[in-house]
Structures are given as C-alpha cells and as structure tokens.
Amino acid sequence: MIIRLLVLLGTLAVAYGAAGVLERRRPRRGPLHLPGVTLVSAPGCTLCPAVRAALRGVDVREIDVSAVPGVRSVPTVIVTDSSGAVTMRRSGRSAITDAATIISAAQLARC
Amino acid sequence: MISQTVDVNVPRFNQAVVAVVTAVAFVFQMPALVGLMFVVLAISRLGGPRWAPLTRFYVTVVRPRIQPAGPREFEAAAPPRFAQLLGALFLGGGYACLLAGWSAVGWVLTLTVTALASLAASARICVGCLIYERAVVR
C-alpha cells in the first residue's frame, strides 16, 4: 500500500508540475490583453446587469465567456493597462462590491 | 432546459469527490469505486444536472451550509460538462480494463482522472475545459 501511495503522490506531483510549467508558458494575448475594462458575461448571467450598473460611466468592453479561453466565471471584470498586463480581476459579487476600486484601476491603467 | 451557466463550486465539488474516491480506489485496490464513479459521472452527463447525484448533494446539503445566500460566482457550463464527459470515458475505460484483468492500463486511466480532477478542484486548472475551449470553441 505504501508503494501505491507513493505512486499516487508521484502522479499528483507530475500533474501539478506540468500544469505549473504550462501555465507559465501560456501566451499572454487575446481579448483580455486589450487595454481597458472588459466584462466577461454569458447568456443568463444574473449578476451581469448589476455589474454594468455599478460600472456606469466607465467604457466597458463586453465579451461572451465562450470567446475567452482561460476565463470561465461570469461575471468577470478585467482591467488591462496599456502594455496589455492585467492589473485587476474580479469575479462574481466582488465585481459589484469592488466597483469603485475597478474604476480607480481603470483610470490608473489609462495613465 | 440545461442551464448555460453553473455555480463555480458545483464542478469543483464534483471534481474533488472524483479525485478523492478514485485515489482511495487506487490505494486500497477497490475497482468497484472506479465503477461507481463511472456510473455517477455517466448519469450526470446523460441525465443533466437534475439527475447528477453529486450536484444534487452539493446543492441540497453542502451549499445551504457554506453559502446560505446562494451562489456568488458562475461559469459557463459547457466546458465542465465536456470535462465530465472525458472523465466518464476515462473511468469507463479504466473500469473495463480492470474487469478484463488489464490492471496496469486500468489504473493508469484511473490515476489520470485522479490527477486531472485534483488539479481542477484545487488549482482551478481544468484540462478538459481547456481542451473544450481549444477544440470546440475555436
């Protein structure tokens, strides 16, 4: 049984190691790396209207979750600066409660 | 009608249970648990969320205790469903191999599911979802 435990732990270690390497090598491009504020939504997203309302006055680009590899939660708000780096990311209710912080981050990202 | 979004914790709970049960099956050499998980995933995939045993358990027993206000975060339902299908296929293949006496192949397939389900549950790296996004969406 000890050998089987070691095999199990080894398998998990290889999987986590490989995932870490792949995650670091994943290219940083796509719609989320366009400068500005992006709202990732989906049909039937119950919180999305509240996020839109909370971010009223901010220029928000909205895209469907199916078009964004790597993002699966909706709503997700992502702030990207002019270099294409993601400076803030909030999902679920925190996209509403942290709206003021998101707006500040969006203003900073434009600088 | 099957929902297009799902509480993010539902797939993670499913993946955590699959990871733990298949790990126990391997360590204690209990192929019946592999078969059980195959049946659970197959029912979930064929019958939808209404008939999914682990989803029902999470929604009726676990969620009211840890999130009484309801789900806080949602995700697209299609990628985890595809990942679930892959998990069911691997576990079905693994169980068939174990029954046929090809223990090594059966356990390799089972441990693959264990590792990927564990990754998805703990680190939110869902390989089946990534395959779906690359192969199906593009």
Short mmCIF file of N, CA, C and O in Angstrom, two decimals, chain A residues 2-104:
data_model
loop_
_atom_site.label_atom_id
_atom_site.label_comp_id
_atom_site.label_asym_id
_atom_site.label_seq_id
_atom_site.Cartn_x
_atom_site.Cartn_y
_atom_site.Cartn_z
N ILE A 2 2.02 1.18 0.66
CA ILE A 2 2.91 2.35 0.69
C ILE A 2 3.38 2.68 -0.73
O ILE A 2 3.44 3.85 -1.13
N ILE A 3 3.69 1.63 -1.49
CA ILE A 3 4.13 1.87 -2.87
C ILE A 3 3.02 2.54 -3.67
O ILE A 3 3.24 3.49 -4.43
N ARG A 4 1.78 2.09 -3.46
CA ARG A 4 0.66 2.70 -4.19
C ARG A 4 0.47 4.16 -3.78
O ARG A 4 0.18 5.02 -4.61
N LEU A 5 0.67 4.42 -2.49
CA LEU A 5 0.58 5.81 -2.02
C LEU A 5 1.65 6.67 -2.69
O LEU A 5 1.39 7.79 -3.12
N LEU A 6 2.88 6.10 -2.79
CA LEU A 6 3.96 6.85 -3.42
C LEU A 6 3.66 7.09 -4.90
O LEU A 6 3.91 8.17 -5.44
N VAL A 7 3.10 6.05 -5.55
CA VAL A 7 2.73 6.21 -6.97
C VAL A 7 1.69 7.32 -7.12
O VAL A 7 1.79 8.18 -8.01
N LEU A 8 0.71 7.32 -6.22
CA LEU A 8 -0.34 8.35 -6.26
C LEU A 8 0.27 9.75 -6.07
O LEU A 8 -0.01 10.67 -6.84
N LEU A 9 1.12 9.87 -5.07
CA LEU A 9 1.74 11.18 -4.80
C LEU A 9 2.63 11.61 -5.97
O LEU A 9 2.65 12.78 -6.36
N GLY A 10 3.35 10.64 -6.55
CA GLY A 10 4.20 10.95 -7.70
C GLY A 10 3.37 11.43 -8.88
O GLY A 10 3.72 12.40 -9.56
N THR A 11 2.24 10.75 -9.12
CA THR A 11 1.36 11.15 -10.22
C THR A 11 0.85 12.58 -10.01
O THR A 11 0.85 13.39 -10.94
N LEU A 12 0.44 12.86 -8.78
CA LEU A 12 -0.07 14.21 -8.49
C LEU A 12 1.04 15.25 -8.65
O LEU A 12 0.80 16.33 -9.20
N ALA A 13 2.25 14.90 -8.19
CA ALA A 13 3.37 15.84 -8.31
C ALA A 13 3.67 16.15 -9.77
O ALA A 13 3.88 17.31 -10.15
N VAL A 14 3.67 15.10 -10.61
CA VAL A 14 3.93 15.31 -12.04
C VAL A 14 2.84 16.19 -12.65
O VAL A 14 3.11 17.13 -13.42
N ALA A 15 1.59 15.90 -12.29
CA ALA A 15 0.47 16.67 -12.86
C ALA A 15 0.55 18.14 -12.46
O ALA A 15 0.41 19.03 -13.30
N TYR A 16 0.82 18.39 -11.17
CA TYR A 16 0.90 19.79 -10.71
C TYR A 16 2.11 20.49 -11.33
O TYR A 16 2.04 21.66 -11.70
N GLY A 17 3.23 19.77 -11.43
CA GLY A 17 4.43 20.35 -12.04
C GLY A 17 4.18 20.72 -13.49
O GLY A 17 4.51 21.82 -13.94
N ALA A 18 3.59 19.78 -14.24
CA ALA A 18 3.32 20.03 -15.66
C ALA A 18 2.34 21.19 -15.82
O ALA A 18 2.51 22.04 -16.70
N ALA A 19 1.34 21.24 -14.95
CA ALA A 19 0.35 22.32 -15.04
C ALA A 19 1.02 23.67 -14.77
O ALA A 19 0.72 24.66 -15.44
N GLY A 20 1.93 23.70 -13.80
CA GLY A 20 2.63 24.94 -13.50
C GLY A 20 3.47 25.43 -14.67
O GLY A 20 3.45 26.60 -15.02
N VAL A 21 4.18 24.48 -15.30
CA VAL A 21 5.01 24.84 -16.46
C VAL A 21 4.14 25.36 -17.60
O VAL A 21 4.42 26.41 -18.21
N LEU A 22 3.04 24.64 -17.88
CA LEU A 22 2.15 25.05 -18.98
C LEU A 22 1.53 26.42 -18.70
O LEU A 22 1.39 27.24 -19.60
N GLU A 23 1.17 26.65 -17.44
CA GLU A 23 0.55 27.92 -17.07
C GLU A 23 1.52 29.08 -17.31
O GLU A 23 1.13 30.14 -17.79
N ARG A 24 2.80 28.85 -16.97
CA ARG A 24 3.78 29.92 -17.17
C ARG A 24 4.06 30.18 -18.64
O ARG A 24 4.39 31.28 -19.04
N ARG A 25 3.94 29.11 -19.46
CA ARG A 25 4.27 29.26 -20.88
C ARG A 25 3.09 29.72 -21.72
O ARG A 25 3.24 29.96 -22.91
N ARG A 26 1.90 29.80 -21.11
CA ARG A 26 0.71 30.16 -21.89
C ARG A 26 0.87 31.57 -22.44
O ARG A 26 1.21 32.50 -21.69
N PRO A 27 0.66 31.74 -23.75
CA PRO A 27 0.84 33.07 -24.33
C PRO A 27 -0.14 34.07 -23.74
O PRO A 27 -1.30 33.74 -23.52
N ARG A 28 0.37 35.27 -23.48
CA ARG A 28 -0.47 36.33 -22.91
C ARG A 28 -1.01 37.21 -24.05
O ARG A 28 -0.49 38.26 -24.36
N ARG A 29 -2.00 36.73 -24.74
CA ARG A 29 -2.63 37.53 -25.78
C ARG A 29 -4.10 37.16 -25.84
O ARG A 29 -4.54 36.25 -25.15
N GLY A 30 -4.84 37.87 -26.66
CA GLY A 30 -6.27 37.62 -26.75
C GLY A 30 -7.05 38.82 -26.26
O GLY A 30 -6.47 39.84 -25.89
N PRO A 31 -8.37 38.70 -26.23
CA PRO A 31 -9.21 39.86 -25.92
C PRO A 31 -8.96 40.46 -24.55
O PRO A 31 -9.17 41.65 -24.36
N LEU A 32 -8.53 39.67 -23.59
CA LEU A 32 -8.32 40.20 -22.25
C LEU A 32 -7.09 41.09 -22.16
O LEU A 32 -6.91 41.80 -21.19
N HIS A 33 -6.22 41.03 -23.14
CA HIS A 33 -5.00 41.82 -23.08
C HIS A 33 -5.09 43.09 -23.91
O HIS A 33 -4.09 43.75 -24.15
N LEU A 34 -6.32 43.42 -24.35
CA LEU A 34 -6.55 44.72 -24.97
C LEU A 34 -6.72 45.73 -23.84
O LEU A 34 -7.42 45.44 -22.86
N PRO A 35 -6.10 46.90 -23.93
CA PRO A 35 -6.21 47.87 -22.85
C PRO A 35 -7.65 48.28 -22.58
O PRO A 35 -8.47 48.38 -23.49
N GLY A 36 -7.96 48.50 -21.31
CA GLY A 36 -9.31 48.95 -20.94
C GLY A 36 -9.98 48.00 -19.96
O GLY A 36 -9.34 47.15 -19.35
N VAL A 37 -11.29 48.17 -19.83
CA VAL A 37 -12.07 47.34 -18.90
C VAL A 37 -12.91 46.37 -19.71
O VAL A 37 -13.61 46.76 -20.64
N THR A 38 -12.83 45.10 -19.35
CA THR A 38 -13.57 44.06 -20.06
C THR A 38 -14.51 43.37 -19.09
O THR A 38 -14.10 42.98 -17.99
N LEU A 39 -15.75 43.25 -19.50
CA LEU A 39 -16.72 42.47 -18.72
C LEU A 39 -16.97 41.17 -19.47
O LEU A 39 -17.43 41.19 -20.61
N VAL A 40 -16.64 40.06 -18.83
CA VAL A 40 -16.89 38.76 -19.43
C VAL A 40 -18.26 38.30 -18.93
O VAL A 40 -18.47 38.16 -17.72
N SER A 41 -19.18 38.11 -19.86
CA SER A 41 -20.55 37.75 -19.47
C SER A 41 -20.99 36.50 -20.21
O SER A 41 -20.21 35.90 -20.95
N ALA A 42 -22.23 36.12 -19.97
CA ALA A 42 -22.80 34.94 -20.64
C ALA A 42 -24.30 35.10 -20.64
O ALA A 42 -24.86 35.79 -19.78
N PRO A 43 -24.99 34.45 -21.60
CA PRO A 43 -26.45 34.49 -21.57
C PRO A 43 -26.95 33.88 -20.26
O PRO A 43 -26.44 32.84 -19.83
N GLY A 44 -27.87 34.54 -19.61
CA GLY A 44 -28.40 34.01 -18.36
C GLY A 44 -27.60 34.40 -17.14
O GLY A 44 -27.87 33.94 -16.03
N CYS A 45 -26.59 35.28 -17.33
CA CYS A 45 -25.75 35.74 -16.20
C CYS A 45 -26.59 36.71 -15.36
O CYS A 45 -26.88 37.82 -15.79
N THR A 46 -26.97 36.28 -14.18
CA THR A 46 -27.91 37.08 -13.37
C THR A 46 -27.25 38.31 -12.75
O THR A 46 -27.94 39.28 -12.47
N LEU A 47 -25.94 38.25 -12.52
CA LEU A 47 -25.26 39.38 -11.87
C LEU A 47 -24.75 40.43 -12.87
O LEU A 47 -24.36 41.52 -12.47
N CYS A 48 -24.74 40.08 -14.16
CA CYS A 48 -24.14 40.99 -15.15
C CYS A 48 -24.83 42.36 -15.21
O CYS A 48 -24.14 43.39 -15.28
N PRO A 49 -26.18 42.44 -15.17
CA PRO A 49 -26.80 43.77 -15.20
C PRO A 49 -26.36 44.64 -14.02
O PRO A 49 -26.13 45.84 -14.18
N ALA A 50 -26.19 44.03 -12.86
CA ALA A 50 -25.75 44.80 -11.68
C ALA A 50 -24.32 45.30 -11.86
O ALA A 50 -23.98 46.40 -11.44
N VAL A 51 -23.48 44.48 -12.50
CA VAL A 51 -22.10 44.91 -12.75
C VAL A 51 -22.10 46.08 -13.73
O VAL A 51 -21.41 47.09 -13.52
N ARG A 52 -22.92 45.96 -14.80
CA ARG A 52 -23.00 47.07 -15.78
C ARG A 52 -23.44 48.35 -15.09
O ARG A 52 -22.90 49.43 -15.34
N ALA A 53 -24.43 48.21 -14.20
CA ALA A 53 -24.93 49.40 -13.50
C ALA A 53 -23.86 49.98 -12.59
O ALA A 53 -23.70 51.20 -12.51
N ALA A 54 -23.11 49.12 -11.91
CA ALA A 54 -22.08 49.59 -10.98
C ALA A 54 -20.94 50.28 -11.72
O ALA A 54 -20.28 51.16 -11.17
N LEU A 55 -20.72 49.88 -12.98
CA LEU A 55 -19.61 50.45 -13.75
C LEU A 55 -20.11 51.51 -14.74
O LEU A 55 -19.40 51.83 -15.70
N ARG A 56 -21.31 52.03 -14.50
CA ARG A 56 -21.85 53.05 -15.40
C ARG A 56 -20.90 54.25 -15.43
O ARG A 56 -20.38 54.67 -14.40
N GLY A 57 -20.67 54.76 -16.61
CA GLY A 57 -19.74 55.88 -16.76
C GLY A 57 -18.35 55.43 -17.19
O GLY A 57 -17.53 56.26 -17.59
N VAL A 58 -18.09 54.13 -17.07
CA VAL A 58 -16.78 53.60 -17.49
C VAL A 58 -16.98 52.94 -18.86
O VAL A 58 -18.00 52.30 -19.11
N ASP A 59 -15.99 53.11 -19.73
CA ASP A 59 -16.07 52.49 -21.05
C ASP A 59 -15.75 51.00 -20.89
O ASP A 59 -14.60 50.62 -20.71
N VAL A 60 -16.79 50.17 -20.91
CA VAL A 60 -16.61 48.74 -20.67
C VAL A 60 -16.83 47.97 -21.96
O VAL A 60 -17.86 48.11 -22.62
N ARG A 61 -15.85 47.15 -22.29
CA ARG A 61 -15.98 46.26 -23.44
C ARG A 61 -16.57 44.94 -22.93
O ARG A 61 -16.05 44.36 -21.97
N GLU A 62 -17.64 44.47 -23.54
CA GLU A 62 -18.28 43.24 -23.05
C GLU A 62 -18.07 42.12 -24.04
O GLU A 62 -18.31 42.28 -25.24
N ILE A 63 -17.62 40.97 -23.54
CA ILE A 63 -17.45 39.83 -24.43
C ILE A 63 -18.03 38.59 -23.78
O ILE A 63 -18.13 38.50 -22.56
N ASP A 64 -18.43 37.65 -24.64
CA ASP A 64 -19.03 36.41 -24.15
C ASP A 64 -17.95 35.47 -23.63
O ASP A 64 -16.86 35.40 -24.19
N VAL A 65 -18.28 34.76 -22.58
CA VAL A 65 -17.29 33.89 -21.94
C VAL A 65 -16.77 32.82 -22.90
O VAL A 65 -15.63 32.38 -22.79
N SER A 66 -17.60 32.43 -23.87
CA SER A 66 -17.17 31.38 -24.81
C SER A 66 -16.03 31.86 -25.71
O SER A 66 -15.35 31.05 -26.32
N ALA A 67 -15.85 33.20 -25.79
CA ALA A 67 -14.81 33.74 -26.66
C ALA A 67 -13.50 34.00 -25.92
O ALA A 67 -12.55 34.50 -26.50
N VAL A 68 -13.46 33.65 -24.64
CA VAL A 68 -12.27 33.99 -23.84
C VAL A 68 -11.66 32.73 -23.24
O VAL A 68 -12.10 32.27 -22.18
N PRO A 69 -10.67 32.15 -23.89
CA PRO A 69 -10.01 31.00 -23.29
C PRO A 69 -9.38 31.39 -21.95
O PRO A 69 -8.80 32.47 -21.84
N GLY A 70 -9.51 30.54 -20.97
CA GLY A 70 -8.87 30.82 -19.68
C GLY A 70 -9.78 31.48 -18.67
O GLY A 70 -9.44 31.55 -17.51
N VAL A 71 -10.93 31.99 -19.12
CA VAL A 71 -11.89 32.56 -18.17
C VAL A 71 -13.17 31.75 -18.25
O VAL A 71 -13.68 31.50 -19.33
N ARG A 72 -13.66 31.33 -17.10
CA ARG A 72 -14.90 30.55 -17.12
C ARG A 72 -15.95 31.15 -16.20
O ARG A 72 -17.13 30.86 -16.33
N SER A 73 -15.54 31.99 -15.23
CA SER A 73 -16.51 32.56 -14.31
C SER A 73 -17.18 33.78 -14.93
O SER A 73 -16.52 34.59 -15.57
N VAL A 74 -18.47 33.91 -14.72
CA VAL A 74 -19.18 35.13 -15.12
C VAL A 74 -20.01 35.61 -13.94
O VAL A 74 -20.54 34.80 -13.19
N PRO A 75 -20.12 36.90 -13.73
CA PRO A 75 -19.39 37.94 -14.45
C PRO A 75 -17.95 38.03 -13.96
O PRO A 75 -17.68 37.82 -12.78
N THR A 76 -17.05 38.35 -14.88
CA THR A 76 -15.67 38.64 -14.51
C THR A 76 -15.31 40.00 -15.13
O THR A 76 -15.58 40.21 -16.31
N VAL A 77 -14.77 40.88 -14.32
CA VAL A 77 -14.32 42.18 -14.83
C VAL A 77 -12.80 42.19 -14.79
O VAL A 77 -12.20 41.82 -13.77
N ILE A 78 -12.21 42.55 -15.92
CA ILE A 78 -10.75 42.55 -16.03
C ILE A 78 -10.29 43.93 -16.49
O ILE A 78 -10.84 44.48 -17.45
N VAL A 79 -9.33 44.48 -15.77
CA VAL A 79 -8.76 45.77 -16.14
C VAL A 79 -7.37 45.51 -16.70
O VAL A 79 -6.56 44.84 -16.06
N THR A 80 -7.14 46.00 -17.90
CA THR A 80 -5.85 45.78 -18.57
C THR A 80 -5.21 47.13 -18.87
O THR A 80 -5.90 48.05 -19.34
N ASP A 81 -3.92 47.26 -18.57
CA ASP A 81 -3.26 48.54 -18.82
C ASP A 81 -2.77 48.63 -20.27
O ASP A 81 -2.96 47.71 -21.06
N SER A 82 -2.13 49.76 -20.59
CA SER A 82 -1.77 50.00 -21.99
C SER A 82 -0.70 49.03 -22.50
O SER A 82 -0.55 48.85 -23.70
N SER A 83 0.01 48.35 -21.58
CA SER A 83 1.02 47.38 -22.03
C SER A 83 0.42 45.99 -22.24
O SER A 83 1.10 45.06 -22.64
N GLY A 84 -0.87 45.84 -21.93
CA GLY A 84 -1.53 44.55 -22.10
C GLY A 84 -1.49 43.70 -20.85
O GLY A 84 -1.93 42.54 -20.85
N ALA A 85 -0.98 44.25 -19.75
CA ALA A 85 -0.92 43.49 -18.50
C ALA A 85 -2.24 43.64 -17.73
O ALA A 85 -2.79 44.75 -17.66
N VAL A 86 -2.72 42.55 -17.19
CA VAL A 86 -3.95 42.59 -16.40
C VAL A 86 -3.62 43.16 -15.03
O VAL A 86 -2.79 42.60 -14.30
N THR A 87 -4.26 44.27 -14.67
CA THR A 87 -3.95 44.91 -13.39
C THR A 87 -4.99 44.60 -12.33
O THR A 87 -4.72 44.76 -11.14
N MET A 88 -6.16 44.18 -12.75
CA MET A 88 -7.19 43.83 -11.76
C MET A 88 -8.16 42.85 -12.36
O MET A 88 -8.47 42.91 -13.55
N ARG A 89 -8.63 41.95 -11.51
CA ARG A 89 -9.58 40.94 -11.98
C ARG A 89 -10.53 40.62 -10.83
O ARG A 89 -10.09 40.30 -9.73
N ARG A 90 -11.81 40.79 -11.07
CA ARG A 90 -12.81 40.49 -10.04
C ARG A 90 -13.92 39.63 -10.66
O ARG A 90 -14.38 39.91 -11.76
N SER A 91 -14.35 38.62 -9.91
CA SER A 91 -15.41 37.74 -10.41
C SER A 91 -16.56 37.70 -9.41
O SER A 91 -16.36 37.94 -8.22
N GLY A 92 -17.75 37.36 -9.93
CA GLY A 92 -18.91 37.19 -9.07
C GLY A 92 -19.34 38.50 -8.43
O GLY A 92 -19.21 39.57 -9.00
N ARG A 93 -19.82 38.41 -7.19
CA ARG A 93 -20.34 39.59 -6.50
C ARG A 93 -19.26 40.63 -6.23
O ARG A 93 -19.56 41.81 -6.10
N SER A 94 -18.00 40.18 -6.13
CA SER A 94 -16.94 41.15 -5.86
C SER A 94 -16.77 42.12 -7.02
O SER A 94 -16.23 43.21 -6.85
N ALA A 95 -17.24 41.74 -8.23
CA ALA A 95 -17.19 42.68 -9.35
C ALA A 95 -18.14 43.85 -9.10
O ALA A 95 -17.96 44.93 -9.67
N ILE A 96 -19.14 43.64 -8.26
CA ILE A 96 -20.09 44.72 -7.93
C ILE A 96 -19.58 45.49 -6.70
O ILE A 96 -19.51 46.71 -6.70
N THR A 97 -19.21 44.73 -5.66
CA THR A 97 -18.82 45.39 -4.41
C THR A 97 -17.51 46.18 -4.57
O THR A 97 -17.29 47.15 -3.87
N ASP A 98 -16.65 45.72 -5.49
CA ASP A 98 -15.37 46.41 -5.69
C ASP A 98 -15.41 47.36 -6.89
O ASP A 98 -14.36 47.70 -7.45
N ALA A 99 -16.62 47.79 -7.27
CA ALA A 99 -16.74 48.63 -8.47
C ALA A 99 -15.89 49.89 -8.37
O ALA A 99 -15.24 50.29 -9.35
N ALA A 100 -15.87 50.51 -7.18
CA ALA A 100 -15.10 51.75 -7.03
C ALA A 100 -13.61 51.48 -7.27
O ALA A 100 -12.92 52.28 -7.93
N THR A 101 -13.11 50.36 -6.75
CA THR A 101 -11.70 50.00 -6.94
C THR A 101 -11.43 49.73 -8.42
O THR A 101 -10.36 50.09 -8.95
N ILE A 102 -12.40 49.08 -9.07
CA ILE A 102 -12.23 48.77 -10.50
C ILE A 102 -12.14 50.08 -11.30
O ILE A 102 -11.28 50.22 -12.19
N ILE A 103 -13.00 51.01 -10.96
CA ILE A 103 -13.00 52.29 -11.68
C ILE A 103 -11.66 53.02 -11.46
O ILE A 103 -11.06 53.54 -12.41
N SER A 104 -11.15 53.00 -10.22
CA SER A 104 -9.84 53.61 -9.95
C SER A 104 -8.75 52.92 -10.75
O SER A 104 -7.88 53.59 -11.33
#
